[in-house]
Amino acid sequence: MKTLRGAVFGAGVMGAYHARMLRQAAGVELVGVVDTDADKRAQVAGALGCGGFADIVEALDAGLDFAVVATPNHLHAPLTEQLLTNGVHVLVEKPIANTPEEARRLIAAADVAGRLLMVGHVERFNPAVLAAKAACEGERVVSVSITRAGPFPPRMADVGVIMDLAVHDVDIVRYITGSDIAEVSCQHDRVHGSRQDVALILARTESGASAQIDCNWLTPFRVRQMKIATATKFIVADLITRQVVEHSAFMPNGAYTTRHLFVRQAEPLQLEHEAFLEAIRNGAPAPVTGWDGLRNLEIALSCIGGEAA
Ligand SMILES: NC(=O)c1ccc[n+]([C@@H]2O[C@H](COP(=O)([O-])OP(=O)(O)OC[C@H]3O[C@@H](n4cnc5c(N)ncnc54)[C@H](O)[C@@H]3O)[C@@H](O)[C@H]2O)c1
């Protein structure tokens, strides 16, 4: 197996996590982390025993097969485009970009360069989501309801709860139903900050499923719960504890069968990396494409209306 040389852009919370996982990945050499902040760069590079680069030019000079972009959102598009045009496969954190126009440019740049562009909608790789998806195989999904809530994250300054949290759930709804979102409406508010911190999204997919996303930063504890109704099953998944329960075989007398589904023990980020690296090696399409990232962004932006993301 050819060793793939990679770098992580952004040595913040998410970048450090990516770098830690890639350091342990089979068939990967983590060449270094790239961060304009010398302290953060040195801290992560020192802890992992890899290089530290101050900018993209230094990183490209080191020779890269792939990169993970985990910088603030407004840098996703310029860094990703520069990497793709220099022949580097890119896994860019969600949201793919700040605007649909930027996202389209990235998709075109990947096509022209013949390089992979994958978007880090990591919840698709949450083993609880994977188990629920498998349980929906061959079923008509009627509704998906997701609650994603928690306390206000102190580091969150440049983005509201829709672009930060609900964009995960928009992707999950599209993934679970295997269908795009056809209609969406949203109620949101700003209670404590300058950006939305509470939102309720109602949507309908092209396949006819209804979806509800309830997300906020007003809850003092983390909640990540998903309920799926199919024509014959009701599935309840806790995306934190990764317990997935399926209720089925409903009887006229009210009896039904309940079973706990098998859920694989694995880190979602590791599964995301494995899928990305395998697609690079096999020349396969990205498991979460630029088009997925673009649609998720468009839907999240339509929820926000004219407000800042
Ligand atoms: N998939 C998920 O579940 C998930 C979770 C959290 C964050 N994220 C995403 O990850 C990204 C980063 O979020 P975070 O919470 O780690 O932010 P963060 O602020 O902790 O880290 C961002 C880092 O990027 C660095 N940076 C700024 N400009 C740079 C440049 N030009 N080149 C290289 N590095 C630069 C900053 O110095 C900082 O260290 C965001 O896009 C966010 O949406 C995804």
CSV table of C-alpha atoms in Angstrom, one decimal, residues 19-259:
chain,number,residue,atom,x,y,z
A,19,ALA,CA,-4.0,15.4,13.1
A,20,ARG,CA,-4.1,13.0,16.1
A,21,MET,CA,-6.2,10.5,14.2
A,22,LEU,CA,-4.1,10.8,11.0
A,23,ARG,CA,-0.9,10.3,13.0
A,24,GLN,CA,-2.2,6.8,13.9
A,25,ALA,CA,-3.7,6.0,10.5
A,26,ALA,CA,-2.3,3.0,8.5
A,27,GLY,CA,-0.6,4.0,5.2
A,28,VAL,CA,-0.4,7.7,6.1
A,29,GLU,CA,2.5,9.9,6.8
A,30,LEU,CA,1.4,13.1,8.6
A,31,VAL,CA,3.8,15.5,7.1
A,32,GLY,CA,2.7,18.4,9.3
A,33,VAL,CA,0.2,20.8,10.6
A,34,VAL,CA,-0.3,24.3,9.1
A,35,ASP,CA,-1.3,27.2,11.3
A,36,THR,CA,-0.6,30.9,11.1
A,37,ASP,CA,-0.6,30.9,15.0
A,38,ALA,CA,3.0,29.8,15.8
A,39,ASP,CA,2.1,28.6,19.4
A,40,LYS,CA,-0.8,26.4,18.3
A,41,ARG,CA,1.3,25.0,15.4
A,42,ALA,CA,4.2,24.2,17.7
A,43,GLN,CA,2.0,22.6,20.4
A,44,VAL,CA,0.3,20.2,18.0
A,45,ALA,CA,3.4,19.5,15.9
A,46,GLY,CA,5.4,18.9,19.1
A,47,ALA,CA,2.9,16.6,20.6
A,48,LEU,CA,2.6,14.5,17.5
A,49,GLY,CA,6.2,14.6,16.3
A,50,CYS,CA,5.3,16.0,12.9
A,51,GLY,CA,6.3,19.1,10.9
A,52,GLY,CA,4.8,22.6,11.5
A,53,PHE,CA,4.2,25.0,8.6
A,54,ALA,CA,3.4,28.6,8.7
A,55,ASP,CA,1.5,28.7,5.4
A,56,ILE,CA,0.3,26.8,2.4
A,57,VAL,CA,3.5,27.5,0.4
A,58,GLU,CA,5.7,25.8,3.0
A,59,ALA,CA,3.3,22.9,3.2
A,60,LEU,CA,3.1,22.4,-0.6
A,61,ASP,CA,6.9,22.5,-0.8
A,62,ALA,CA,7.0,19.5,1.6
A,63,GLY,CA,5.1,17.4,-1.0
A,64,LEU,CA,1.5,16.4,-0.2
A,65,ASP,CA,-0.9,13.8,-1.6
A,66,PHE,CA,-3.8,15.1,0.5
A,67,ALA,CA,-4.8,17.7,3.0
A,68,VAL,CA,-7.5,18.2,5.6
A,69,VAL,CA,-8.8,21.8,5.9
A,70,ALA,CA,-10.0,22.6,9.4
A,71,THR,CA,-9.6,26.4,9.5
A,72,PRO,CA,-12.2,29.0,10.2
A,73,ASN,CA,-15.0,28.7,7.6
A,74,HIS,CA,-14.1,31.8,5.5
A,75,LEU,CA,-10.7,30.1,4.7
A,76,HIS,CA,-12.2,26.8,3.5
A,77,ALA,CA,-12.7,28.0,-0.1
A,78,PRO,CA,-9.4,29.8,-0.8
A,79,LEU,CA,-7.2,27.1,0.9
A,80,THR,CA,-9.1,24.2,-0.7
A,81,GLU,CA,-9.0,25.8,-4.2
A,82,GLN,CA,-5.3,26.4,-3.9
A,83,LEU,CA,-4.7,22.8,-2.7
A,84,LEU,CA,-6.8,21.3,-5.5
A,85,THR,CA,-5.2,23.3,-8.2
A,86,ASN,CA,-1.8,22.1,-6.9
A,87,GLY,CA,-2.9,18.5,-7.3
A,88,VAL,CA,-3.7,17.8,-3.6
A,89,HIS,CA,-6.8,15.7,-2.6
A,90,VAL,CA,-8.8,17.6,0.0
A,91,LEU,CA,-11.1,16.7,2.9
A,92,VAL,CA,-12.6,20.1,3.9
A,93,GLU,CA,-14.5,20.5,7.2
A,94,LYS,CA,-18.1,21.5,7.0
A,95,PRO,CA,-19.5,23.8,5.9
A,96,ILE,CA,-17.8,23.4,2.5
A,97,ALA,CA,-17.5,27.2,2.0
A,98,ASN,CA,-19.2,30.4,3.0
A,99,THR,CA,-21.2,30.8,-0.2
A,100,PRO,CA,-22.7,28.5,-2.9
A,101,GLU,CA,-20.6,30.3,-5.5
A,102,GLU,CA,-17.4,29.4,-3.6
A,103,ALA,CA,-18.6,25.8,-3.3
A,104,ARG,CA,-19.3,25.5,-7.0
A,105,ARG,CA,-15.8,26.9,-7.7
A,106,LEU,CA,-14.3,24.1,-5.5
A,107,ILE,CA,-16.3,21.4,-7.3
A,108,ALA,CA,-15.1,22.7,-10.7
A,109,ALA,CA,-11.5,23.0,-9.4
A,110,ALA,CA,-11.6,19.3,-8.2
A,111,ASP,CA,-13.0,18.2,-11.6
A,112,VAL,CA,-10.3,20.1,-13.6
A,113,ALA,CA,-7.5,18.9,-11.3
A,114,GLY,CA,-8.8,15.3,-11.2
A,115,ARG,CA,-8.5,15.4,-7.5
A,116,LEU,CA,-10.9,14.3,-4.7
A,117,LEU,CA,-13.0,16.9,-2.9
A,118,MET,CA,-14.7,15.4,0.2
A,119,VAL,CA,-16.7,17.4,2.8
A,120,GLY,CA,-16.4,16.6,6.5
A,121,HIS,CA,-20.0,15.8,7.4
A,122,VAL,CA,-18.7,13.4,10.0
A,123,GLU,CA,-22.1,12.4,11.4
A,124,ARG,CA,-22.6,10.2,8.3
A,125,PHE,CA,-19.8,8.1,9.9
A,126,ASN,CA,-21.3,8.1,13.4
A,127,PRO,CA,-21.8,4.3,14.0
A,128,ALA,CA,-25.3,5.0,15.4
A,129,VAL,CA,-26.3,6.8,12.2
A,130,LEU,CA,-24.8,4.0,10.1
A,131,ALA,CA,-26.8,1.4,12.2
A,132,ALA,CA,-30.0,3.4,11.7
A,133,LYS,CA,-29.3,3.8,8.0
A,134,ALA,CA,-28.9,0.0,7.7
A,135,ALA,CA,-32.2,-0.6,9.5
A,136,CYS,CA,-33.9,1.7,7.0
A,137,GLU,CA,-32.6,-0.4,4.0
A,138,GLY,CA,-35.6,-1.4,1.8
A,139,GLU,CA,-38.0,0.6,4.0
A,140,ARG,CA,-40.0,3.7,3.1
A,141,VAL,CA,-38.7,6.4,5.4
A,142,VAL,CA,-41.7,8.5,6.5
A,143,SER,CA,-40.2,10.9,8.9
A,144,VAL,CA,-36.9,11.9,10.5
A,145,SER,CA,-36.8,14.0,13.6
A,146,ILE,CA,-33.4,15.1,15.1
A,147,THR,CA,-32.7,17.1,18.3
A,148,ARG,CA,-29.2,18.5,18.6
A,149,ALA,CA,-28.8,20.8,21.5
A,150,GLY,CA,-26.3,21.9,24.2
A,151,PRO,CA,-24.8,24.8,26.0
A,152,PHE,CA,-23.4,27.8,24.1
A,153,PRO,CA,-19.8,26.9,23.0
A,154,PRO,CA,-17.6,29.8,24.3
A,155,ARG,CA,-15.2,29.7,21.2
A,156,MET,CA,-18.1,30.1,18.8
A,157,ALA,CA,-18.0,33.7,17.6
A,158,ASP,CA,-18.3,33.7,13.8
A,159,VAL,CA,-21.2,31.4,13.1
A,160,GLY,CA,-24.7,30.6,14.4
A,161,VAL,CA,-26.3,27.3,15.5
A,162,ILE,CA,-27.8,26.6,12.0
A,163,MET,CA,-24.5,26.7,10.2
A,164,ASP,CA,-22.6,25.1,13.0
A,165,LEU,CA,-25.0,22.3,14.2
A,166,ALA,CA,-28.1,22.0,12.0
A,167,VAL,CA,-26.0,21.6,8.9
A,168,HIS,CA,-25.0,18.2,10.3
A,169,ASP,CA,-28.7,17.2,10.5
A,170,VAL,CA,-29.6,18.5,7.1
A,171,ASP,CA,-26.9,16.1,5.8
A,172,ILE,CA,-28.2,13.2,8.0
A,173,VAL,CA,-31.8,13.7,6.7
A,174,ARG,CA,-30.5,13.6,3.1
A,175,TYR,CA,-28.4,10.6,3.9
A,176,ILE,CA,-31.0,8.6,5.8
A,177,THR,CA,-33.8,9.2,3.2
A,178,GLY,CA,-31.4,8.9,0.2
A,179,SER,CA,-33.2,11.9,-1.2
A,180,ASP,CA,-32.7,15.6,-1.5
A,181,ILE,CA,-34.6,18.2,0.4
A,182,ALA,CA,-37.4,19.7,-1.7
A,183,GLU,CA,-39.0,22.2,0.7
A,184,VAL,CA,-37.8,23.8,3.9
A,185,SER,CA,-39.0,26.3,6.4
A,186,CYS,CA,-37.3,27.6,9.6
A,187,GLN,CA,-38.0,29.5,12.7
A,188,HIS,CA,-35.0,30.8,14.5
A,189,ASP,CA,-34.0,33.4,17.1
A,190,ARG,CA,-31.0,35.0,18.8
A,191,VAL,CA,-31.4,34.9,22.6
A,192,HIS,CA,-27.8,35.4,24.0
A,193,GLY,CA,-25.6,36.3,21.0
A,194,SER,CA,-25.5,38.1,17.8
A,195,ARG,CA,-26.1,34.9,15.7
A,196,GLN,CA,-29.0,32.4,15.9
A,197,ASP,CA,-28.8,30.2,18.9
A,198,VAL,CA,-32.1,28.4,18.5
A,199,ALA,CA,-33.7,27.0,15.4
A,200,LEU,CA,-36.6,24.7,14.4
A,201,ILE,CA,-36.4,23.5,10.8
A,202,LEU,CA,-39.2,21.7,9.0
A,203,ALA,CA,-38.5,20.0,5.7
A,204,ARG,CA,-39.9,17.6,3.1
A,205,THR,CA,-37.6,15.5,0.9
A,206,GLU,CA,-38.2,14.7,-2.7
A,207,SER,CA,-39.0,11.1,-1.6
A,208,GLY,CA,-41.9,12.5,0.4
A,209,ALA,CA,-40.4,12.1,3.9
A,210,SER,CA,-41.0,14.9,6.5
A,211,ALA,CA,-38.1,16.0,8.6
A,212,GLN,CA,-37.8,18.1,11.7
A,213,ILE,CA,-34.5,19.5,13.1
A,214,ASP,CA,-34.6,21.0,16.6
A,215,CYS,CA,-31.3,22.6,17.5
A,216,ASN,CA,-30.2,25.1,20.1
A,217,TRP,CA,-27.4,26.4,22.3
A,218,LEU,CA,-29.9,27.0,25.2
A,219,THR,CA,-29.8,23.5,26.7
A,220,PRO,CA,-27.4,23.0,29.6
A,221,PHE,CA,-26.4,19.5,28.6
A,222,ARG,CA,-25.7,17.9,25.2
A,223,VAL,CA,-28.6,16.1,23.4
A,224,ARG,CA,-28.1,14.3,20.1
A,225,GLN,CA,-31.2,12.2,19.4
A,226,MET,CA,-32.7,10.9,16.2
A,227,LYS,CA,-36.1,9.3,15.7
A,228,ILE,CA,-37.0,7.7,12.3
A,229,ALA,CA,-40.5,6.4,11.4
A,230,THR,CA,-40.6,4.0,8.4
A,231,ALA,CA,-43.7,2.3,7.1
A,232,THR,CA,-43.1,-0.7,9.5
A,233,LYS,CA,-40.5,0.5,12.1
A,234,PHE,CA,-39.8,3.2,14.6
A,235,ILE,CA,-36.1,3.7,15.3
A,236,VAL,CA,-34.7,5.7,18.2
A,237,ALA,CA,-31.0,6.5,18.1
A,238,ASP,CA,-28.8,8.3,20.7
A,239,LEU,CA,-25.9,9.7,18.7
A,240,ILE,CA,-23.8,10.3,21.9
A,241,THR,CA,-24.2,7.0,23.7
A,242,ARG,CA,-24.7,5.3,20.3
A,243,GLN,CA,-27.6,3.1,21.4
A,244,VAL,CA,-30.0,2.4,18.6
A,245,VAL,CA,-33.4,0.8,19.3
A,246,GLU,CA,-35.8,-0.5,16.7
A,247,HIS,CA,-39.5,-1.0,17.4
A,248,SER,CA,-41.4,-3.1,14.9
A,249,ALA,CA,-44.0,-5.8,14.3
A,250,PHE,CA,-46.8,-3.7,15.6
A,251,MET,CA,-49.8,-5.8,16.5
A,252,PRO,CA,-53.5,-4.7,16.6
A,253,ASN,CA,-53.5,-5.3,20.4
A,254,GLY,CA,-50.7,-2.8,20.9
A,255,ALA,CA,-47.9,-5.4,21.3
A,256,TYR,CA,-44.7,-4.8,19.4
A,257,THR,CA,-41.1,-6.1,19.2
A,258,THR,CA,-38.2,-4.0,20.5
A,259,ARG,CA,-34.5,-4.8,19.7
